[in-house]
Amino acid sequence: MKAAILVFPGINRERDMARTLKLVSGSTPNMVWHTDHELPAGTDLVVVPGGFSYGDYLRCGAIAARSPIMDAVRAFAAKGGLVLGVCNGFQILCESGLLPGALMRNAQLKFICRDVHLKVERSDTPFTRGYNAGQVIRVPVAHGEGNYIADGETIAKLEGDGRVIFRYASADGMIEPNSNHNGAINAIAGIVNEQGNVLGMMPHPENHVEEAIGRTDGRGLFAGLTEALGRAA
Amino acid sequence: MFPAPRHDSYGKPHLMKARVTVTLKTGILDPQGKAIEGALRSLGVDGVASVRQGKVFDIELEGADPKKAEVLLKEAADRLLANTVIENYRVEVVG
């Protein structure tokens, strides 16, 4: 794996992500500054991490999405390169047009920082091959704007094409309003683009990868990616 | 000694004033607007049927062509100020 983690002013989860990628894949990722115009040669995974790029000014992710490096990410994604956006990274991918829809203020207006359960809808993607379809994983969320929304046509297309990858669920995998902590349409926690090579998700799988932390449910995503890229160092 | 100002009152370029107003599209849930609505009610401000929160950008433009200004403002709104997935915008050149 030769991952590139994008770094914007105000991002604060890039080191968690780097630590996880190194731990699971064995390879140290490159940290790429937002004013760069190119990704490091040989990059096979771009990660847009969580945090508060530009202090969430204007709209979450709006200013980061217009950074010079994002043109390189768009070109990389157009060629089929794998892109993972977590939390603010998901917001940045939506704002940049790489994923449809938008992330609005949580329905309850609260910043939510706790573990949630996610139902993994598909296991046949490079991001989720480390899980079984229907499996429930427990990972943390930490966001104030995670309420996914898109127009009816877009939602119908996402659902029809099986592009909803993660949903907020109960511990036993039921999709019900009480588990949908931020009010997202159809309890959507993560989606992929039409080609299936760009994933955006609000929860933080990178924070549940070590026994010392208590859980390792997030490890499957990075182990799956490492396997998909076929270059576990 | 203070440094001389960049423009004296004679050398100032003419600045056109413009305003871009960004509002949420109909049907998009606005939890912030709802909270404000509730707060107005609890303050006893009567007769408020609903509140939707938006944003206003006051922009100064160099140059004096209102037609060009409008094109430029629309570009600014489409490319950055508004997220047209969830928001509408209106541009006004105010003089």
Short mmCIF file of C-alpha atoms in Angstrom, two decimals:
data_model
loop_
_atom_site.label_atom_id
_atom_site.label_comp_id
_atom_site.label_asym_id
_atom_site.label_seq_id
_atom_site.Cartn_x
_atom_site.Cartn_y
_atom_site.Cartn_z
CA MET A 1 0.00 0.00 0.00
CA LYS A 2 1.25 3.45 -0.88
CA ALA A 3 -1.26 5.74 0.80
CA ALA A 4 -1.38 9.53 0.70
CA ILE A 5 -3.13 11.33 3.54
CA LEU A 6 -4.25 14.86 2.67
CA VAL A 7 -3.54 17.54 5.24
CA PHE A 8 -5.51 20.79 5.36
CA PRO A 9 -5.31 23.58 7.95
CA GLY A 10 -7.61 22.58 10.81
CA ILE A 11 -7.51 18.84 10.13
CA ASN A 12 -6.75 16.93 13.36
CA ARG A 13 -7.30 13.23 12.65
CA GLU A 14 -4.52 12.76 10.12
CA ARG A 15 -2.12 11.24 12.65
CA ASP A 16 -4.69 8.70 13.89
CA MET A 17 -5.17 7.72 10.26
CA ALA A 18 -1.43 7.50 9.57
CA ARG A 19 -0.90 5.36 12.67
CA THR A 20 -3.69 2.99 11.67
CA LEU A 21 -2.51 2.64 8.08
CA LYS A 22 1.03 1.86 9.25
CA LEU A 23 -0.23 -0.56 11.90
CA VAL A 24 -2.51 -2.52 9.57
CA SER A 25 -0.71 -2.34 6.22
CA GLY A 26 2.87 -2.09 7.44
CA SER A 27 3.58 0.83 5.11
CA THR A 28 4.05 4.42 6.26
CA PRO A 29 1.71 6.76 4.37
CA ASN A 30 2.79 10.05 2.81
CA MET A 31 1.35 13.21 4.29
CA VAL A 32 0.37 15.54 1.45
CA TRP A 33 -0.13 19.27 2.02
CA HIS A 34 -3.22 20.88 0.50
CA THR A 35 -1.28 23.35 -1.65
CA ASP A 36 0.51 20.55 -3.53
CA HIS A 37 -0.63 20.01 -7.09
CA GLU A 38 0.39 16.38 -7.39
CA LEU A 39 0.11 13.18 -5.39
CA PRO A 40 3.36 11.31 -4.68
CA ALA A 41 4.30 8.98 -7.56
CA GLY A 42 2.85 5.49 -7.13
CA THR A 43 0.07 6.52 -4.74
CA ASP A 44 -2.58 3.78 -4.69
CA LEU A 45 -4.85 5.11 -1.93
CA VAL A 46 -5.84 8.68 -1.06
CA VAL A 47 -7.24 9.27 2.41
CA VAL A 48 -9.06 12.47 3.31
CA PRO A 49 -9.02 12.44 7.12
CA GLY A 50 -11.29 13.96 9.73
CA GLY A 51 -11.03 17.21 11.60
CA PHE A 52 -12.17 20.77 11.11
CA SER A 53 -10.58 21.99 7.90
CA TYR A 54 -10.64 25.78 7.82
CA GLY A 55 -12.56 25.77 11.10
CA ASP A 56 -15.69 24.58 9.25
CA TYR A 57 -15.99 28.13 7.85
CA LEU A 58 -18.67 28.68 5.18
CA ARG A 59 -19.75 25.00 5.14
CA CYS A 60 -17.92 21.96 6.51
CA GLY A 61 -15.32 20.94 3.93
CA ALA A 62 -16.26 23.69 1.46
CA ILE A 63 -12.93 25.50 1.40
CA ALA A 64 -10.75 22.39 1.58
CA ALA A 65 -12.68 20.96 -1.38
CA ARG A 66 -11.40 23.88 -3.51
CA SER A 67 -7.71 23.30 -2.60
CA PRO A 68 -5.13 22.74 -5.35
CA ILE A 69 -4.53 19.11 -4.27
CA MET A 70 -8.19 18.24 -4.90
CA ASP A 71 -7.71 18.54 -8.68
CA ALA A 72 -5.06 15.83 -8.40
CA VAL A 73 -7.44 13.72 -6.30
CA ARG A 74 -10.21 14.13 -8.89
CA ALA A 75 -7.82 12.99 -11.65
CA PHE A 76 -6.65 10.06 -9.50
CA ALA A 77 -10.26 9.00 -8.80
CA ALA A 78 -11.22 9.34 -12.49
CA LYS A 79 -8.54 6.76 -13.29
CA GLY A 80 -10.04 4.36 -10.75
CA GLY A 81 -7.74 5.17 -7.80
CA LEU A 82 -9.14 4.34 -4.37
CA VAL A 83 -10.20 7.33 -2.24
CA LEU A 84 -11.40 7.09 1.38
CA GLY A 85 -12.93 10.09 3.15
CA VAL A 86 -13.71 9.94 6.87
CA CYS A 87 -15.84 12.48 8.75
CA ASN A 88 -14.63 15.91 7.56
CA GLY A 89 -13.10 13.90 4.70
CA PHE A 90 -16.60 12.72 3.70
CA GLN A 91 -17.80 16.32 3.82
CA ILE A 92 -14.85 17.41 1.66
CA LEU A 93 -15.58 14.65 -0.90
CA CYS A 94 -19.23 15.76 -1.12
CA GLU A 95 -18.25 19.42 -1.46
CA SER A 96 -15.71 18.56 -4.16
CA GLY A 97 -18.31 16.74 -6.24
CA LEU A 98 -16.59 13.36 -5.92
CA LEU A 99 -19.62 12.08 -4.00
CA PRO A 100 -23.25 13.19 -4.33
CA GLY A 101 -25.30 14.86 -1.61
CA ALA A 102 -24.36 16.96 1.39
CA LEU A 103 -23.89 16.66 5.16
CA MET A 104 -26.13 18.94 7.19
CA ARG A 105 -26.25 19.90 10.86
CA ASN A 106 -27.25 16.90 13.01
CA ALA A 107 -31.03 16.78 13.41
CA GLN A 108 -30.71 17.18 17.20
CA LEU A 109 -28.26 20.11 16.79
CA LYS A 110 -25.72 18.40 19.03
CA PHE A 111 -22.14 17.43 18.39
CA ILE A 112 -22.17 13.67 18.88
CA CYS A 113 -19.04 11.92 20.12
CA ARG A 114 -19.59 8.27 21.01
CA ASP A 115 -19.56 4.73 19.65
CA VAL A 116 -22.26 3.75 17.19
CA HIS A 117 -23.16 0.52 15.45
CA LEU A 118 -22.97 0.29 11.70
CA LYS A 119 -24.48 -2.31 9.43
CA VAL A 120 -22.09 -3.19 6.61
CA GLU A 121 -24.37 -3.46 3.59
CA ARG A 122 -21.89 -4.97 1.15
CA SER A 123 -18.68 -6.94 1.38
CA ASP A 124 -17.86 -6.87 -2.35
CA THR A 125 -16.10 -3.51 -2.38
CA PRO A 126 -12.37 -2.85 -1.92
CA PHE A 127 -13.29 -1.03 1.31
CA THR A 128 -15.45 -3.70 2.91
CA ARG A 129 -13.98 -7.01 1.75
CA GLY A 130 -12.71 -7.50 5.30
CA TYR A 131 -16.32 -7.76 6.52
CA ASN A 132 -19.35 -9.89 5.75
CA ALA A 133 -22.45 -8.32 4.23
CA GLY A 134 -24.92 -7.66 7.04
CA GLN A 135 -22.20 -7.65 9.70
CA VAL A 136 -22.57 -5.09 12.49
CA ILE A 137 -19.47 -3.19 13.59
CA ARG A 138 -19.03 -0.73 16.44
CA VAL A 139 -16.96 2.39 15.75
CA PRO A 140 -16.88 5.95 17.10
CA VAL A 141 -18.46 9.04 15.56
CA ALA A 142 -17.47 12.61 16.40
CA HIS A 143 -19.33 15.19 14.36
CA GLY A 144 -21.85 18.00 14.43
CA GLU A 145 -22.69 17.86 10.72
CA GLY A 146 -23.23 14.26 9.69
CA ASN A 147 -26.84 14.36 8.64
CA TYR A 148 -26.62 13.04 5.09
CA ILE A 149 -29.03 14.51 2.58
CA ALA A 150 -29.53 14.39 -1.18
CA ASP A 151 -32.48 14.92 -3.52
CA GLY A 152 -34.98 12.10 -3.96
CA GLU A 153 -33.63 11.09 -7.34
CA THR A 154 -30.06 10.78 -6.01
CA ILE A 155 -31.21 8.74 -3.00
CA ALA A 156 -33.21 6.41 -5.25
CA LYS A 157 -30.14 5.93 -7.44
CA LEU A 158 -27.83 5.33 -4.46
CA GLU A 159 -30.21 2.74 -3.04
CA GLY A 160 -31.01 1.18 -6.43
CA ASP A 161 -27.34 0.77 -7.30
CA GLY A 162 -26.40 -0.56 -3.84
CA ARG A 163 -24.10 2.35 -3.16
CA VAL A 164 -25.03 2.73 0.51
CA ILE A 165 -22.18 0.84 2.19
CA PHE A 166 -22.73 1.64 5.89
CA ARG A 167 -25.93 2.43 7.80
CA TYR A 168 -26.45 3.44 11.42
CA ALA A 169 -28.04 0.45 13.12
CA SER A 170 -28.83 -1.06 16.48
CA ALA A 171 -26.38 -3.53 18.03
CA ASP A 172 -28.31 -6.37 16.41
CA GLY A 173 -28.34 -4.73 12.99
CA MET A 174 -31.84 -3.26 12.94
CA ILE A 175 -32.23 -0.01 11.00
CA GLU A 176 -34.47 2.02 13.30
CA PRO A 177 -34.85 5.72 14.17
CA ASN A 178 -33.29 5.43 17.65
CA SER A 179 -29.98 4.32 16.17
CA ASN A 180 -29.95 7.05 13.53
CA HIS A 181 -28.29 9.54 15.86
CA ASN A 182 -27.84 12.38 13.35
CA GLY A 183 -31.04 12.07 11.32
CA ALA A 184 -29.39 11.01 8.04
CA ILE A 185 -31.75 10.00 5.23
CA ASN A 186 -32.21 6.20 5.26
CA ALA A 187 -29.70 6.10 8.16
CA ILE A 188 -26.89 6.55 5.64
CA ALA A 189 -23.44 6.53 7.27
CA GLY A 190 -21.30 5.84 4.20
CA ILE A 191 -21.65 5.77 0.41
CA VAL A 192 -19.53 5.07 -2.65
CA ASN A 193 -19.44 6.87 -5.99
CA GLU A 194 -20.85 5.36 -9.18
CA GLN A 195 -17.60 3.57 -10.04
CA GLY A 196 -17.27 2.23 -6.48
CA ASN A 197 -13.71 3.53 -5.93
CA VAL A 198 -14.52 6.55 -3.72
CA LEU A 199 -15.96 5.93 -0.24
CA GLY A 200 -17.12 8.60 2.17
CA MET A 201 -18.23 7.80 5.73
CA MET A 202 -18.92 9.82 8.86
CA PRO A 203 -17.71 7.29 11.53
CA HIS A 204 -14.05 6.75 12.37
CA PRO A 205 -12.98 3.14 11.73
CA GLU A 206 -9.33 4.23 12.22
CA ASN A 207 -9.98 4.71 15.94
CA HIS A 208 -10.99 1.10 16.62
CA VAL A 209 -8.06 -0.95 15.43
CA GLU A 210 -6.17 -1.86 18.59
CA GLU A 211 -6.99 -4.15 21.50
CA ALA A 212 -5.53 -1.53 23.86
CA ILE A 213 -8.32 0.85 22.87
CA GLY A 214 -10.90 -1.80 23.58
CA ARG A 215 -12.19 -2.72 20.14
CA THR A 216 -10.81 -3.63 16.73
CA ASP A 217 -13.97 -3.43 14.60
CA GLY A 218 -12.46 -0.81 12.30
CA ARG A 219 -9.49 -2.95 11.41
CA GLY A 220 -11.41 -4.89 8.76
CA LEU A 221 -11.68 -1.83 6.54
CA PHE A 222 -7.92 -1.21 6.47
CA ALA A 223 -7.04 -4.90 6.30
CA GLY A 224 -9.46 -5.23 3.37
CA LEU A 225 -7.93 -2.23 1.61
CA THR A 226 -4.42 -3.61 2.14
CA GLU A 227 -5.51 -6.91 0.64
CA ALA A 228 -7.32 -5.20 -2.24
CA LEU A 229 -4.21 -3.25 -3.10
CA GLY A 230 -2.31 -6.52 -3.00
CA ARG A 231 0.86 -5.07 -1.61
CA ALA A 232 0.81 -5.73 2.12
CA ALA A 233 4.31 -4.76 3.10
CA MET B 1 6.59 58.17 11.09
CA PHE B 2 3.52 56.27 9.98
CA PRO B 3 3.64 54.70 6.53
CA ALA B 4 1.67 56.61 3.91
CA PRO B 5 -1.78 55.13 3.19
CA ARG B 6 -1.98 53.08 0.00
CA HIS B 7 -4.72 55.21 -1.51
CA ASP B 8 -5.50 58.79 -0.67
CA SER B 9 -9.09 59.95 -0.96
CA TYR B 10 -8.50 60.90 -4.62
CA GLY B 11 -6.72 57.74 -5.69
CA LYS B 12 -9.24 55.22 -4.33
CA PRO B 13 -10.54 52.81 -6.98
CA HIS B 14 -14.32 52.79 -7.30
CA LEU B 15 -15.75 49.82 -5.44
CA MET B 16 -19.12 48.44 -6.43
CA LYS B 17 -21.15 46.98 -3.59
CA ALA B 18 -22.93 43.70 -4.07
CA ARG B 19 -24.80 41.20 -1.96
CA VAL B 20 -25.18 37.44 -2.36
CA THR B 21 -27.95 35.85 -0.30
CA VAL B 22 -27.84 32.09 0.21
CA THR B 23 -30.91 30.25 1.47
CA LEU B 24 -31.77 26.59 2.00
CA LYS B 25 -33.88 25.00 -0.71
CA THR B 26 -37.50 24.29 0.09
CA GLY B 27 -37.91 20.89 1.66
CA ILE B 28 -34.38 20.79 3.15
CA LEU B 29 -34.71 20.35 6.89
CA ASP B 30 -33.23 23.32 8.78
CA PRO B 31 -32.66 22.30 12.41
CA GLN B 32 -30.99 25.66 13.17
CA GLY B 33 -33.98 27.60 11.84
CA LYS B 34 -36.26 25.37 13.93
CA ALA B 35 -34.23 26.07 17.08
CA ILE B 36 -34.37 29.83 16.41
CA GLU B 37 -38.11 29.54 15.82
CA GLY B 38 -38.50 27.84 19.21
CA ALA B 39 -36.35 30.47 20.93
CA LEU B 40 -38.44 33.30 19.47
CA ARG B 41 -41.54 31.59 20.76
CA SER B 42 -40.07 31.19 24.23
CA LEU B 43 -39.15 34.90 24.18
CA GLY B 44 -42.80 35.64 23.60
CA VAL B 45 -42.27 37.09 20.10
CA ASP B 46 -45.74 36.30 18.81
CA GLY B 47 -46.88 35.56 15.30
CA VAL B 48 -43.72 33.82 14.02
CA ALA B 49 -44.96 31.01 11.80
CA SER B 50 -41.54 29.67 10.76
CA VAL B 51 -37.85 30.57 10.50
CA ARG B 52 -35.29 29.47 7.90
CA GLN B 53 -31.67 30.45 8.46
CA GLY B 54 -29.51 31.65 5.56
CA LYS B 55 -26.31 33.55 4.84
CA VAL B 56 -25.56 37.00 3.45
CA PHE B 57 -22.27 37.91 1.78
CA ASP B 58 -21.53 41.61 1.30
CA ILE B 59 -18.94 41.88 -1.42
CA GLU B 60 -17.04 44.84 -2.80
CA LEU B 61 -16.03 44.63 -6.45
CA GLU B 62 -13.43 46.51 -8.41
CA GLY B 63 -14.73 48.01 -11.65
CA ALA B 64 -18.04 49.59 -12.50
CA ASP B 65 -19.82 47.32 -14.97
CA PRO B 66 -22.96 45.87 -13.30
CA LYS B 67 -23.39 43.25 -16.06
CA LYS B 68 -19.87 41.91 -15.55
CA ALA B 69 -20.40 42.09 -11.80
CA GLU B 70 -23.45 39.89 -12.04
CA VAL B 71 -21.60 37.24 -14.07
CA LEU B 72 -18.74 37.29 -11.58
CA LEU B 73 -21.05 37.01 -8.57
CA LYS B 74 -22.92 34.09 -10.09
CA GLU B 75 -19.63 32.33 -10.67
CA ALA B 76 -18.61 33.00 -7.06
CA ALA B 77 -21.93 31.65 -5.80
CA ASP B 78 -21.93 28.56 -8.04
CA ARG B 79 -18.33 27.66 -7.30
CA LEU B 80 -18.08 28.42 -3.61
CA LEU B 81 -20.60 30.56 -1.75
CA ALA B 82 -23.55 28.20 -2.21
CA ASN B 83 -23.78 24.43 -2.26
CA THR B 84 -26.43 24.07 -4.94
CA VAL B 85 -27.26 20.55 -3.73
CA ILE B 86 -29.01 22.11 -0.73
CA GLU B 87 -29.01 25.87 -1.26
CA ASN B 88 -30.38 28.56 -3.58
CA TYR B 89 -28.77 31.96 -4.03
CA ARG B 90 -29.66 35.45 -5.19
CA VAL B 91 -27.17 38.07 -6.36
CA GLU B 92 -27.77 41.83 -6.20
CA VAL B 93 -25.57 44.69 -7.30
CA VAL B 94 -26.46 47.43 -4.85
CA GLY B 95 -24.37 50.31 -6.24
#
